[in-house]
mmCIF file of C-alpha atoms and ligand atoms in Angstrom:
data_model
loop_
_atom_site.group_PDB
_atom_site.id
_atom_site.type_symbol
_atom_site.label_atom_id
_atom_site.label_comp_id
_atom_site.label_asym_id
_atom_site.label_seq_id
_atom_site.Cartn_x
_atom_site.Cartn_y
_atom_site.Cartn_z
ATOM 1 C CA MET A 20 203.333 2.388 -18.805
ATOM 2 C CA SER A 21 203.594 -1.101 -20.307
ATOM 3 C CA ASP A 22 200.424 -3.010 -20.848
ATOM 4 C CA ILE A 23 202.052 -6.353 -20.097
ATOM 5 C CA ASP A 24 204.605 -7.669 -17.595
ATOM 6 C CA ILE A 25 206.122 -11.085 -16.904
ATOM 7 C CA ILE A 26 208.161 -12.606 -14.078
ATOM 8 C CA SER A 27 209.863 -15.998 -13.615
ATOM 9 C CA ASN A 28 208.633 -18.370 -10.961
ATOM 10 C CA PRO A 29 211.237 -18.922 -8.244
ATOM 11 C CA PHE A 30 209.172 -21.841 -6.833
ATOM 12 C CA HIS A 31 209.105 -23.870 -10.073
ATOM 13 C CA ASP A 32 209.818 -27.574 -9.398
ATOM 14 C CA ASN A 33 211.080 -29.610 -12.325
ATOM 15 C CA GLY A 34 210.236 -32.800 -10.436
ATOM 16 C CA TYR A 35 206.499 -32.061 -10.251
ATOM 17 C CA ARG A 36 204.380 -35.222 -10.457
ATOM 18 C CA ALA A 37 200.768 -34.986 -11.671
ATOM 19 C CA LYS A 38 198.274 -35.076 -8.846
ATOM 20 C CA MET A 39 195.068 -35.965 -10.683
ATOM 21 C CA ASN A 40 193.698 -38.857 -12.658
ATOM 22 C CA SER A 41 190.891 -38.035 -15.038
ATOM 23 C CA ASP A 42 190.356 -41.261 -16.993
ATOM 24 C CA GLU A 43 187.017 -42.024 -15.252
ATOM 25 C CA CYS A 44 185.929 -38.443 -15.759
ATOM 26 C CA ARG A 45 186.617 -38.544 -19.435
ATOM 27 C CA ARG A 46 184.382 -41.649 -19.833
ATOM 28 C CA PHE A 47 181.670 -39.855 -17.837
ATOM 29 C CA HIS A 48 181.762 -36.855 -20.148
ATOM 30 C CA GLU A 49 181.566 -39.112 -23.187
ATOM 31 C CA SER A 50 178.379 -40.627 -21.733
ATOM 32 C CA LEU A 51 176.623 -37.206 -21.523
ATOM 33 C CA PRO A 52 173.867 -36.579 -24.076
ATOM 34 C CA LYS A 53 175.093 -34.316 -26.862
ATOM 35 C CA TYR A 54 178.735 -34.744 -25.880
ATOM 36 C CA SER A 55 181.165 -33.930 -28.681
ATOM 37 C CA GLN A 56 184.697 -32.752 -28.480
ATOM 38 C CA THR A 57 185.533 -29.119 -29.147
ATOM 39 C CA PRO A 58 187.557 -28.047 -32.198
ATOM 40 C CA LEU A 59 191.301 -27.610 -32.218
ATOM 41 C CA ILE A 60 192.173 -24.795 -34.566
ATOM 42 C CA ASN A 61 195.580 -24.321 -36.114
ATOM 43 C CA LEU A 62 196.441 -20.721 -37.047
ATOM 44 C CA ASP A 63 199.145 -21.474 -39.610
ATOM 45 C CA GLU A 64 199.336 -18.119 -41.354
ATOM 46 C CA PHE A 65 199.175 -16.135 -38.157
ATOM 47 C CA SER A 66 201.943 -18.227 -36.583
ATOM 48 C CA LYS A 67 204.160 -17.290 -39.550
ATOM 49 C CA GLN A 68 203.423 -13.628 -38.973
ATOM 50 C CA LEU A 69 204.505 -14.032 -35.337
ATOM 51 C CA ASN A 70 207.593 -16.028 -36.426
ATOM 52 C CA LEU A 71 206.437 -19.119 -34.511
ATOM 53 C CA LYS A 72 206.274 -22.708 -35.701
ATOM 54 C CA SER A 73 202.623 -23.171 -34.759
ATOM 55 C CA ILE A 74 199.716 -21.726 -32.853
ATOM 56 C CA GLN A 75 196.920 -24.076 -31.806
ATOM 57 C CA ILE A 76 193.748 -22.944 -30.067
ATOM 58 C CA LYS A 77 191.129 -25.206 -28.547
ATOM 59 C CA ASP A 78 187.738 -23.499 -28.957
ATOM 60 C CA GLU A 79 185.703 -24.036 -25.798
ATOM 61 C CA SER A 80 182.887 -21.751 -26.915
ATOM 62 C CA LYS A 81 181.561 -24.888 -28.585
ATOM 63 C CA ARG A 82 181.299 -26.898 -25.340
ATOM 64 C CA PHE A 83 177.754 -28.298 -25.056
ATOM 65 C CA GLY A 84 176.482 -25.116 -26.729
ATOM 66 C CA LEU A 85 177.162 -23.226 -23.497
ATOM 67 C CA ASN A 86 179.792 -20.791 -24.800
ATOM 68 C CA ALA A 87 182.442 -21.769 -22.187
ATOM 69 C CA PHE A 88 184.407 -24.735 -20.802
ATOM 70 C CA LYS A 89 182.923 -24.693 -17.346
ATOM 71 C CA SER A 90 180.326 -27.463 -17.793
ATOM 72 C CA LEU A 91 183.147 -30.040 -17.783
ATOM 73 C CA GLY A 92 183.896 -29.325 -14.136
ATOM 74 C CA ALA A 93 180.396 -28.806 -12.809
ATOM 75 C CA SER A 94 178.936 -31.915 -14.517
ATOM 76 C CA TYR A 95 181.538 -34.306 -13.109
ATOM 77 C CA ALA A 96 181.534 -32.885 -9.595
ATOM 78 C CA MET A 97 177.706 -32.787 -9.427
ATOM 79 C CA ALA A 98 177.419 -36.350 -10.735
ATOM 80 C CA LYS A 99 179.817 -37.564 -8.086
ATOM 81 C CA ILE A 100 177.854 -35.768 -5.345
ATOM 82 C CA ILE A 101 174.588 -37.187 -6.632
ATOM 83 C CA VAL A 102 175.802 -40.788 -6.658
ATOM 84 C CA SER A 103 177.341 -40.494 -3.249
ATOM 85 C CA ASN A 104 174.158 -38.965 -1.807
ATOM 86 C CA VAL A 105 171.907 -41.675 -3.173
ATOM 87 C CA ASN A 106 174.328 -44.490 -2.302
ATOM 88 C CA HIS A 107 174.940 -45.611 -5.837
ATOM 89 C CA ASP A 108 177.734 -47.920 -6.752
ATOM 90 C CA GLN A 109 180.318 -45.346 -7.856
ATOM 91 C CA SER A 110 182.503 -47.714 -9.844
ATOM 92 C CA ASP A 111 181.005 -46.892 -13.191
ATOM 93 C CA LEU A 112 180.022 -43.239 -13.334
ATOM 94 C CA GLU A 113 177.887 -42.691 -16.403
ATOM 95 C CA PHE A 114 175.060 -40.301 -17.128
ATOM 96 C CA GLU A 115 172.450 -43.070 -17.329
ATOM 97 C CA SER A 116 173.533 -44.627 -14.084
ATOM 98 C CA VAL A 117 173.488 -41.275 -12.280
ATOM 99 C CA MET A 118 169.937 -40.723 -13.473
ATOM 100 C CA GLN A 119 168.580 -43.972 -12.059
ATOM 101 C CA LYS A 120 167.547 -42.331 -8.766
ATOM 102 C CA SER A 121 165.745 -39.394 -10.317
ATOM 103 C CA ASP A 122 163.282 -39.024 -7.408
ATOM 104 C CA ALA A 123 166.113 -38.487 -4.942
ATOM 105 C CA ILE A 124 167.876 -36.096 -7.329
ATOM 106 C CA LYS A 125 164.754 -33.881 -7.577
ATOM 107 C CA LYS A 126 165.081 -33.071 -3.897
ATOM 108 C CA MET A 127 168.655 -31.802 -4.178
ATOM 109 C CA THR A 128 169.534 -28.117 -4.433
ATOM 110 C CA PHE A 129 172.973 -26.985 -5.580
ATOM 111 C CA ALA A 130 174.186 -23.462 -4.935
ATOM 112 C CA THR A 131 177.164 -21.508 -6.239
ATOM 113 C CA ALA A 132 178.748 -18.118 -6.754
ATOM 114 C CA THR A 133 179.949 -17.211 -10.219
ATOM 115 C CA ASP A 134 181.135 -14.463 -12.506
ATOM 116 C CA GLY A 135 178.826 -16.067 -15.048
ATOM 117 C CA ASN A 136 180.247 -19.113 -16.810
ATOM 118 C CA HIS A 137 180.470 -21.549 -13.895
ATOM 119 C CA GLY A 138 176.978 -20.521 -12.778
ATOM 120 C CA ARG A 139 175.547 -21.208 -16.195
ATOM 121 C CA ALA A 140 177.243 -24.581 -16.168
ATOM 122 C CA VAL A 141 175.759 -25.459 -12.775
ATOM 123 C CA ALA A 142 172.316 -24.303 -13.963
ATOM 124 C CA TRP A 143 172.634 -26.435 -17.107
ATOM 125 C CA CYS A 144 173.739 -29.486 -15.138
ATOM 126 C CA ALA A 145 170.849 -29.101 -12.682
ATOM 127 C CA GLU A 146 168.457 -28.877 -15.625
ATOM 128 C CA ASN A 147 169.912 -32.066 -17.097
ATOM 129 C CA PHE A 148 170.087 -34.025 -13.833
ATOM 130 C CA GLY A 149 166.646 -32.789 -12.724
ATOM 131 C CA CYS A 150 167.633 -30.968 -9.505
ATOM 132 C CA LYS A 151 167.553 -27.324 -8.433
ATOM 133 C CA ALA A 152 170.229 -24.636 -8.744
ATOM 134 C CA ILE A 153 170.669 -21.276 -7.015
ATOM 135 C CA VAL A 154 173.300 -18.982 -8.404
ATOM 136 C CA PHE A 155 174.774 -15.831 -6.806
ATOM 137 C CA LEU A 156 176.579 -13.250 -8.964
ATOM 138 C CA PRO A 157 178.777 -10.238 -8.094
ATOM 139 C CA LYS A 158 177.595 -6.659 -8.497
ATOM 140 C CA ASP A 159 177.728 -5.220 -11.998
ATOM 141 C CA THR A 160 177.173 -8.596 -13.670
ATOM 142 C CA SER A 161 175.884 -8.142 -17.213
ATOM 143 C CA ARG A 162 172.191 -8.860 -17.814
ATOM 144 C CA HIS A 163 173.129 -11.433 -20.436
ATOM 145 C CA ARG A 164 174.952 -13.556 -17.909
ATOM 146 C CA VAL A 165 171.950 -13.565 -15.581
ATOM 147 C CA ASP A 166 169.567 -14.394 -18.445
ATOM 148 C CA ALA A 167 171.831 -17.222 -19.595
ATOM 149 C CA ILE A 168 171.677 -18.780 -16.135
ATOM 150 C CA GLU A 169 167.919 -18.324 -15.757
ATOM 151 C CA SER A 170 167.328 -19.827 -19.212
ATOM 152 C CA HIS A 171 168.189 -23.212 -17.632
ATOM 153 C CA GLY A 172 165.538 -22.867 -14.928
ATOM 154 C CA ALA A 173 167.923 -21.821 -12.117
ATOM 155 C CA LYS A 174 167.356 -18.950 -9.696
ATOM 156 C CA ALA A 175 169.916 -16.164 -10.118
ATOM 157 C CA PHE A 176 170.638 -13.392 -7.599
ATOM 158 C CA VAL A 177 172.950 -10.457 -8.294
ATOM 159 C CA THR A 178 174.540 -9.363 -5.001
ATOM 160 C CA ASP A 179 176.134 -5.997 -4.135
ATOM 161 C CA LEU A 180 179.438 -7.796 -3.438
ATOM 162 C CA ASN A 181 182.595 -8.476 -5.445
ATOM 163 C CA TYR A 182 183.421 -12.009 -6.673
ATOM 164 C CA ASP A 183 185.326 -13.192 -3.608
ATOM 165 C CA GLU A 184 182.694 -11.832 -1.222
ATOM 166 C CA THR A 185 179.979 -13.498 -3.313
ATOM 167 C CA VAL A 186 181.755 -16.836 -2.883
ATOM 168 C CA GLU A 187 181.679 -16.368 0.908
ATOM 169 C CA TYR A 188 178.032 -15.357 0.774
ATOM 170 C CA ALA A 189 177.055 -18.441 -1.309
ATOM 171 C CA ALA A 190 178.900 -20.667 1.176
ATOM 172 C CA LYS A 191 177.098 -19.069 4.107
ATOM 173 C CA MET A 192 173.682 -19.356 2.424
ATOM 174 C CA SER A 193 174.352 -22.991 1.544
ATOM 175 C CA ASP A 194 175.227 -23.749 5.138
ATOM 176 C CA GLU A 195 172.098 -22.097 6.493
ATOM 177 C CA ASN A 196 169.724 -23.649 3.940
ATOM 178 C CA ASP A 197 171.152 -27.096 3.590
ATOM 179 C CA TRP A 198 172.050 -26.577 -0.056
ATOM 180 C CA ILE A 199 175.056 -28.275 -1.616
ATOM 181 C CA LEU A 200 177.760 -25.754 -2.402
ATOM 182 C CA ILE A 201 179.274 -26.473 -5.793
ATOM 183 C CA GLN A 202 182.187 -23.997 -5.988
ATOM 184 C CA ASP A 203 185.021 -23.897 -8.489
ATOM 185 C CA THR A 204 187.537 -22.577 -5.976
ATOM 186 C CA SER A 205 188.897 -24.158 -2.796
ATOM 187 C CA TRP A 206 189.901 -23.140 0.714
ATOM 188 C CA ALA A 207 190.945 -25.018 3.847
ATOM 189 C CA GLY A 208 188.211 -27.539 4.585
ATOM 190 C CA TYR A 209 186.503 -27.181 1.167
ATOM 191 C CA GLU A 210 188.559 -29.164 -1.269
ATOM 192 C CA ASP A 211 186.876 -32.344 -2.520
ATOM 193 C CA ILE A 212 184.329 -30.658 -4.797
ATOM 194 C CA PRO A 213 186.696 -28.115 -6.348
ATOM 195 C CA ARG A 214 189.198 -30.941 -6.928
ATOM 196 C CA ASP A 215 186.560 -32.861 -8.892
ATOM 197 C CA ILE A 216 185.805 -29.725 -10.852
ATOM 198 C CA MET A 217 189.480 -29.441 -11.765
ATOM 199 C CA VAL A 218 189.575 -33.113 -12.769
ATOM 200 C CA GLY A 219 186.602 -32.319 -15.012
ATOM 201 C CA TYR A 220 188.527 -29.674 -16.943
ATOM 202 C CA GLN A 221 191.163 -32.234 -17.881
ATOM 203 C CA THR A 222 188.876 -33.761 -20.493
ATOM 204 C CA ILE A 223 189.998 -30.832 -22.680
ATOM 205 C CA ILE A 224 193.520 -32.272 -22.760
ATOM 206 C CA HIS A 225 192.407 -35.882 -23.215
ATOM 207 C CA GLU A 226 190.533 -34.817 -26.346
ATOM 208 C CA LEU A 227 193.791 -33.647 -27.966
ATOM 209 C CA GLU A 228 194.719 -37.299 -28.367
ATOM 210 C CA ASN A 229 192.093 -37.556 -31.131
ATOM 211 C CA ASP A 230 193.462 -34.548 -33.019
ATOM 212 C CA ASP A 231 196.525 -33.856 -35.102
ATOM 213 C CA PHE A 232 197.958 -32.131 -32.072
ATOM 214 C CA ILE A 233 201.422 -30.674 -32.388
ATOM 215 C CA TRP A 234 203.099 -31.202 -29.024
ATOM 216 C CA PRO A 235 203.606 -27.676 -27.682
ATOM 217 C CA THR A 236 206.741 -25.996 -26.404
ATOM 218 C CA HIS A 237 204.625 -23.356 -24.598
ATOM 219 C CA VAL A 238 201.240 -23.745 -22.903
ATOM 220 C CA VAL A 239 199.756 -20.354 -22.028
ATOM 221 C CA MET A 240 196.715 -20.389 -19.748
ATOM 222 C CA GLN A 241 194.571 -17.680 -18.185
ATOM 223 C CA ALA A 242 193.843 -17.605 -14.475
ATOM 224 C CA GLY A 243 191.105 -16.282 -12.229
ATOM 225 C CA VAL A 244 191.241 -18.392 -9.037
ATOM 226 C CA GLY A 245 193.633 -20.734 -10.944
ATOM 227 C CA SER A 246 191.633 -24.001 -10.951
ATOM 228 C CA PHE A 247 191.578 -24.054 -14.743
ATOM 229 C CA ALA A 248 195.282 -23.366 -15.368
ATOM 230 C CA ALA A 249 196.313 -25.774 -12.581
ATOM 231 C CA SER A 250 194.237 -28.601 -14.004
ATOM 232 C CA ILE A 251 195.636 -28.049 -17.516
ATOM 233 C CA PHE A 252 199.243 -27.933 -16.290
ATOM 234 C CA ASP A 253 198.619 -31.067 -14.212
ATOM 235 C CA ALA A 254 197.141 -32.872 -17.220
ATOM 236 C CA PHE A 255 200.135 -32.012 -19.431
ATOM 237 C CA SER A 256 202.477 -33.118 -16.639
ATOM 238 C CA ASN A 257 200.761 -36.522 -16.686
ATOM 239 C CA ILE A 258 201.785 -37.182 -20.265
ATOM 240 C CA ASP A 259 205.144 -38.789 -20.883
ATOM 241 C CA ARG A 260 206.493 -36.176 -23.293
ATOM 242 C CA PRO A 261 208.927 -33.291 -22.888
ATOM 243 C CA ARG A 262 207.381 -30.820 -20.453
ATOM 244 C CA PRO A 263 206.250 -27.605 -22.211
ATOM 245 C CA LYS A 264 206.872 -24.223 -20.606
ATOM 246 C CA PHE A 265 203.787 -23.229 -18.583
ATOM 247 C CA ILE A 266 202.794 -19.581 -18.498
ATOM 248 C CA VAL A 267 199.944 -18.117 -16.395
ATOM 249 C CA VAL A 268 198.275 -14.925 -17.688
ATOM 250 C CA GLU A 269 196.107 -12.694 -15.480
ATOM 251 C CA PRO A 270 194.476 -9.274 -15.893
ATOM 252 C CA THR A 271 196.630 -6.512 -14.383
ATOM 253 C CA GLY A 272 193.637 -5.472 -12.288
ATOM 254 C CA ALA A 273 193.045 -8.948 -10.837
ATOM 255 C CA ALA A 274 196.467 -10.588 -10.617
ATOM 256 C CA CYS A 275 196.391 -12.554 -7.383
ATOM 257 C CA TYR A 276 198.978 -15.083 -8.588
ATOM 258 C CA PHE A 277 201.389 -12.535 -10.040
ATOM 259 C CA GLN A 278 201.178 -10.426 -6.857
ATOM 260 C CA SER A 279 201.539 -13.458 -4.578
ATOM 261 C CA ILE A 280 204.658 -14.557 -6.463
ATOM 262 C CA LYS A 281 206.054 -11.028 -6.202
ATOM 263 C CA ILE A 282 205.509 -11.050 -2.430
ATOM 264 C CA GLY A 283 207.641 -14.167 -2.574
ATOM 265 C CA ASP A 284 206.906 -15.921 0.758
ATOM 266 C CA GLY A 285 205.508 -18.982 -1.036
ATOM 267 C CA ASP A 286 201.941 -18.357 0.178
ATOM 268 C CA PRO A 287 198.902 -17.206 -1.784
ATOM 269 C CA HIS A 288 197.724 -13.630 -1.078
ATOM 270 C CA SER A 289 194.419 -11.893 -1.732
ATOM 271 C CA LEU A 290 193.821 -8.577 -3.437
ATOM 272 C CA ASP A 291 191.562 -5.888 -1.960
ATOM 273 C CA LYS A 292 190.584 -4.272 -5.217
ATOM 274 C CA LEU A 293 189.597 -5.872 -8.484
ATOM 275 C CA ASP A 294 189.330 -3.990 -11.739
ATOM 276 C CA THR A 295 189.135 -5.705 -15.113
ATOM 277 C CA LEU A 296 186.719 -6.244 -18.019
ATOM 278 C CA MET A 297 187.751 -9.907 -18.078
ATOM 279 C CA ALA A 298 184.858 -11.067 -15.919
ATOM 280 C CA GLY A 299 185.926 -14.725 -15.820
ATOM 281 C CA LEU A 300 189.347 -13.750 -14.502
ATOM 282 C CA CYS A 301 188.144 -11.090 -12.045
ATOM 283 C CA CYS A 302 189.096 -12.968 -8.860
ATOM 284 C CA GLY A 303 191.265 -11.762 -5.994
ATOM 285 C CA THR A 304 191.978 -14.972 -4.034
ATOM 286 C CA PRO A 305 193.805 -18.003 -5.401
ATOM 287 C CA SER A 306 192.231 -21.399 -4.882
ATOM 288 C CA ILE A 307 194.482 -23.242 -2.426
ATOM 289 C CA LEU A 308 194.461 -26.482 -4.465
ATOM 290 C CA ALA A 309 195.344 -24.577 -7.625
ATOM 291 C CA TRP A 310 198.020 -22.525 -5.841
ATOM 292 C CA ASP A 311 199.838 -25.680 -4.808
ATOM 293 C CA ILE A 312 199.936 -26.970 -8.397
ATOM 294 C CA ILE A 313 200.630 -23.682 -10.164
ATOM 295 C CA LYS A 314 203.355 -22.712 -7.721
ATOM 296 C CA GLU A 315 205.294 -25.840 -8.685
ATOM 297 C CA THR A 316 204.439 -26.112 -12.376
ATOM 298 C CA ALA A 317 204.305 -22.557 -13.791
ATOM 299 C CA ASP A 318 207.512 -21.276 -15.354
ATOM 300 C CA PHE A 319 206.270 -17.668 -15.724
ATOM 301 C CA PHE A 320 203.522 -15.390 -14.474
ATOM 302 C CA ALA A 321 202.265 -12.608 -16.748
ATOM 303 C CA ILE A 322 199.816 -9.718 -16.467
ATOM 304 C CA CYS A 323 197.950 -7.913 -19.249
ATOM 305 C CA ASP A 324 195.843 -4.793 -19.357
ATOM 306 C CA ASP A 325 192.296 -5.150 -20.652
ATOM 307 C CA VAL A 326 193.277 -3.610 -23.968
ATOM 308 C CA VAL A 327 195.415 -6.670 -24.747
ATOM 309 C CA ALA A 328 192.409 -8.977 -24.431
ATOM 310 C CA LEU A 329 190.142 -6.671 -26.408
ATOM 311 C CA ASP A 330 192.613 -6.341 -29.298
ATOM 312 C CA SER A 331 192.983 -10.101 -29.325
ATOM 313 C CA MET A 332 189.189 -10.655 -29.466
ATOM 314 C CA ALA A 333 189.083 -8.470 -32.568
ATOM 315 C CA ARG A 334 192.133 -10.210 -34.083
ATOM 316 C CA LEU A 335 190.623 -13.661 -33.584
ATOM 317 C CA ALA A 336 187.241 -12.561 -34.983
ATOM 318 C CA GLN A 337 188.917 -11.147 -38.083
ATOM 319 C CA MET A 338 191.291 -13.990 -38.928
ATOM 320 C CA SER A 339 191.200 -14.414 -42.689
ATOM 321 C CA LYS A 340 191.574 -17.556 -44.764
ATOM 322 C CA PRO A 341 193.341 -19.927 -44.740
ATOM 323 C CA ASP A 342 193.201 -19.305 -40.977
ATOM 324 C CA GLN A 343 189.873 -19.695 -39.251
ATOM 325 C CA ALA A 344 188.112 -16.920 -37.362
ATOM 326 C CA ILE A 345 187.296 -17.665 -33.710
ATOM 327 C CA VAL A 346 184.602 -16.096 -31.533
ATOM 328 C CA SER A 347 186.537 -15.494 -28.330
ATOM 329 C CA GLY A 348 185.485 -13.422 -25.320
ATOM 330 C CA GLU A 349 187.707 -11.256 -23.170
ATOM 331 C CA SER A 350 188.784 -14.039 -20.806
ATOM 332 C CA GLY A 351 189.264 -16.423 -23.741
ATOM 333 C CA ALA A 352 191.406 -14.179 -25.915
ATOM 334 C CA VAL A 353 193.868 -12.647 -23.493
ATOM 335 C CA THR A 354 196.520 -15.389 -23.715
ATOM 336 C CA MET A 355 196.923 -15.079 -27.447
ATOM 337 C CA GLY A 356 196.953 -11.292 -27.116
ATOM 338 C CA PHE A 357 199.832 -11.610 -24.677
ATOM 339 C CA ILE A 358 201.918 -13.760 -27.007
ATOM 340 C CA GLU A 359 201.115 -11.545 -30.017
ATOM 341 C CA LYS A 360 202.356 -8.496 -28.109
ATOM 342 C CA ILE A 361 205.679 -9.934 -27.185
ATOM 343 C CA CYS A 362 206.233 -11.332 -30.700
ATOM 344 C CA MET A 363 205.234 -8.145 -32.563
ATOM 345 C CA GLU A 364 206.321 -5.209 -30.397
ATOM 346 C CA LYS A 365 210.017 -4.362 -30.182
ATOM 347 C CA GLU A 366 209.549 -2.960 -26.715
ATOM 348 C CA TYR A 367 208.967 -6.509 -25.438
ATOM 349 C CA SER A 368 211.629 -8.385 -27.384
ATOM 350 C CA GLU A 369 213.558 -9.191 -24.172
ATOM 351 C CA TYR A 370 210.549 -11.303 -23.141
ATOM 352 C CA LEU A 371 211.017 -13.476 -26.212
ATOM 353 C CA ASP A 372 214.415 -14.529 -24.860
ATOM 354 C CA LEU A 373 213.161 -14.785 -21.313
ATOM 355 C CA ILE A 374 210.451 -17.328 -22.181
ATOM 356 C CA GLY A 375 212.423 -18.911 -25.047
ATOM 357 C CA LEU A 376 210.023 -18.128 -27.832
ATOM 358 C CA ASN A 377 211.319 -18.407 -31.419
ATOM 359 C CA GLU A 378 210.664 -19.902 -34.849
ATOM 360 C CA SER A 379 210.749 -23.449 -33.407
ATOM 361 C CA SER A 380 208.061 -22.708 -30.778
ATOM 362 C CA SER A 381 204.631 -24.267 -30.818
ATOM 363 C CA VAL A 382 202.196 -22.408 -28.636
ATOM 364 C CA PHE A 383 198.949 -23.830 -27.267
ATOM 365 C CA PHE A 384 196.038 -21.736 -26.055
ATOM 366 C CA ILE A 385 192.498 -22.477 -24.901
ATOM 367 C CA SER A 386 189.849 -19.966 -25.839
ATOM 368 C CA THR A 387 187.823 -20.616 -22.719
ATOM 369 C CA GLU A 388 184.721 -18.685 -23.788
ATOM 370 C CA GLY A 389 182.866 -17.219 -26.771
ATOM 371 C CA ASP A 390 180.875 -13.996 -26.741
ATOM 372 C CA THR A 391 179.493 -14.476 -23.187
ATOM 373 C CA ASN A 392 179.093 -10.684 -22.916
ATOM 374 C CA PRO A 393 177.572 -9.988 -26.360
ATOM 375 C CA ASP A 394 177.273 -6.199 -25.863
ATOM 376 C CA LEU A 395 180.954 -5.885 -25.123
ATOM 377 C CA TYR A 396 181.807 -8.346 -27.896
ATOM 378 C CA ASP A 397 179.845 -6.391 -30.479
ATOM 379 C CA ARG A 398 181.381 -3.138 -29.391
ATOM 380 C CA ILE A 399 184.898 -4.502 -29.682
ATOM 381 C CA VAL A 400 184.560 -6.704 -32.729
ATOM 382 C CA ASN A 401 181.868 -5.113 -34.879
ATOM 383 C CA ASP A 402 182.143 -1.373 -34.090
ATOM 384 C CA GLN A 403 185.799 -0.982 -35.049
HETATM 385 C C1 PLP B 507 186.002 -17.890 -19.607
HETATM 386 C C2 PLP B 507 186.850 -18.182 -18.457
HETATM 387 N N1 PLP B 507 188.138 -18.408 -18.646
HETATM 388 C C3 PLP B 507 188.958 -18.702 -17.650
HETATM 389 C C4 PLP B 507 188.494 -18.763 -16.342
HETATM 390 C C5 PLP B 507 189.485 -19.012 -15.236
HETATM 391 O O1 PLP B 507 189.258 -20.090 -14.443
HETATM 392 P P1 PLP B 507 189.764 -20.125 -12.954
HETATM 393 O O2 PLP B 507 188.938 -19.182 -12.168
HETATM 394 O O3 PLP B 507 189.633 -21.534 -12.547
HETATM 395 O O4 PLP B 507 191.185 -19.659 -12.970
HETATM 396 C C6 PLP B 507 187.129 -18.561 -16.075
HETATM 397 C C7 PLP B 507 186.576 -18.645 -14.706
HETATM 398 O O5 PLP B 507 185.467 -18.351 -14.445
HETATM 399 C C8 PLP B 507 186.293 -18.237 -17.144
HETATM 400 O O6 PLP B 507 184.984 -18.001 -16.990
#
C-alpha cells in the first residue's frame, strides 16, 4: 500500500477572488508586546537534492514563544470581541487600546475546544488580556499539551470525546454558562469569530514582504479543519503575482477534505473515525468557511500516512550545514515529507508530472509547530 496519494480538484476556479483583508490585523499583531516575525528558512542544499529550484519554510515554532502559529488567530479574534463588548471605537485596533477597559475584560470568560495548539493560544491571549479561559481537549491528549495550556493560568479539561465531539461540547458548555466560544472552525450560524481567526493567520504571509522571499510555484499547506490552509491560499490570491499551485495535505487517517472531494458532490463531508499521530490535523469535519475557499483555490488534495510526517521531522531536525535544522512537529513537517517522497521515490514519479514539479519549481511550506509533543519528538528525532 502506498503511503501517499494525490487527486486533482475538479472544483478549482481560476477566477477566485480573495475574500479577506488582513491589513488592520497585521497592524494589530505588530502592536502586541514581544511581537517579532518568524524566520523564513531557505533549504538550498536540500532543494538541490530534490531537484527543485528552492525550498522555503516559515518556522512558526518561534511565534511568541508558543511553539505554533495559532496565537495569530486567537489574539485578533479575541481583541475584536473585547472591543465590541466594551463598546470601544474599533477603528484603530491596537493592544494598548484594547487594554483600556481592563476592568470589563476581567469579567469575560472565553472557552474553546482544541487538539492543543489553539487552546494554548487562547490561554496565552487570556493571560495577556487579563480575562479567563476554559479549554476542552479530546481524549488521549498528551499531558504536555494540557500542562502547556495550564501554564498560562487557564482551566483545561480532557474529555472522553474525539476532536469534533469536543468542539460540540465546548459550544454547548459556552451556551449554558454564558462563556464566549472562541473556536477555530466554523459551521452554519457560527462564522464571524472563525473568520477573524483566519484573517489572523494571514499575518504569516504579510511578513514575507520583509524577507528575501522567492515567489513560489507551489504552496503546500496542511489541513485539519482547513481554516489555516484556506487563509494562506486566500492571502496568496490577494497578491498581484502569478498564482502558485495550491496543494492541501492531510493525514490518511483524518482526511475530511480528500474524502469530500472524492465523494464529488461539492459539499463537505464528515468522517466517523479519526486515526493519526498528527494531533493538529486530527479533525473529521471541514470548517464551512474554509471549505468554500479551499474548494475553489486548491489545485490538488493529498494524503500521507503518519510515517511520512515522522520521517520528515527527523529530516528537518538533522539538516546539516549550509542548510539550517528546524524543530518541526508532526503536523508541521508533513508537507515537506510529502514533497520529498514524490521527488525521491520512483514509485511516485507520475505525481511530479501531475503537479508540475521540476527543477524550476520553488516550493513554500509552513512548519506550523515545533516539538509540541516532546515525548513523541524525542522518540522520533533523538532515538533513531
Ligand atoms: C500545528 C498545526 N498545524 C496545522 C493545523 C491545521 O489547522 P486547521 O485545523 O485550521 O486546518 C493545526 C490545527 O490545530 C495545528 O495545530
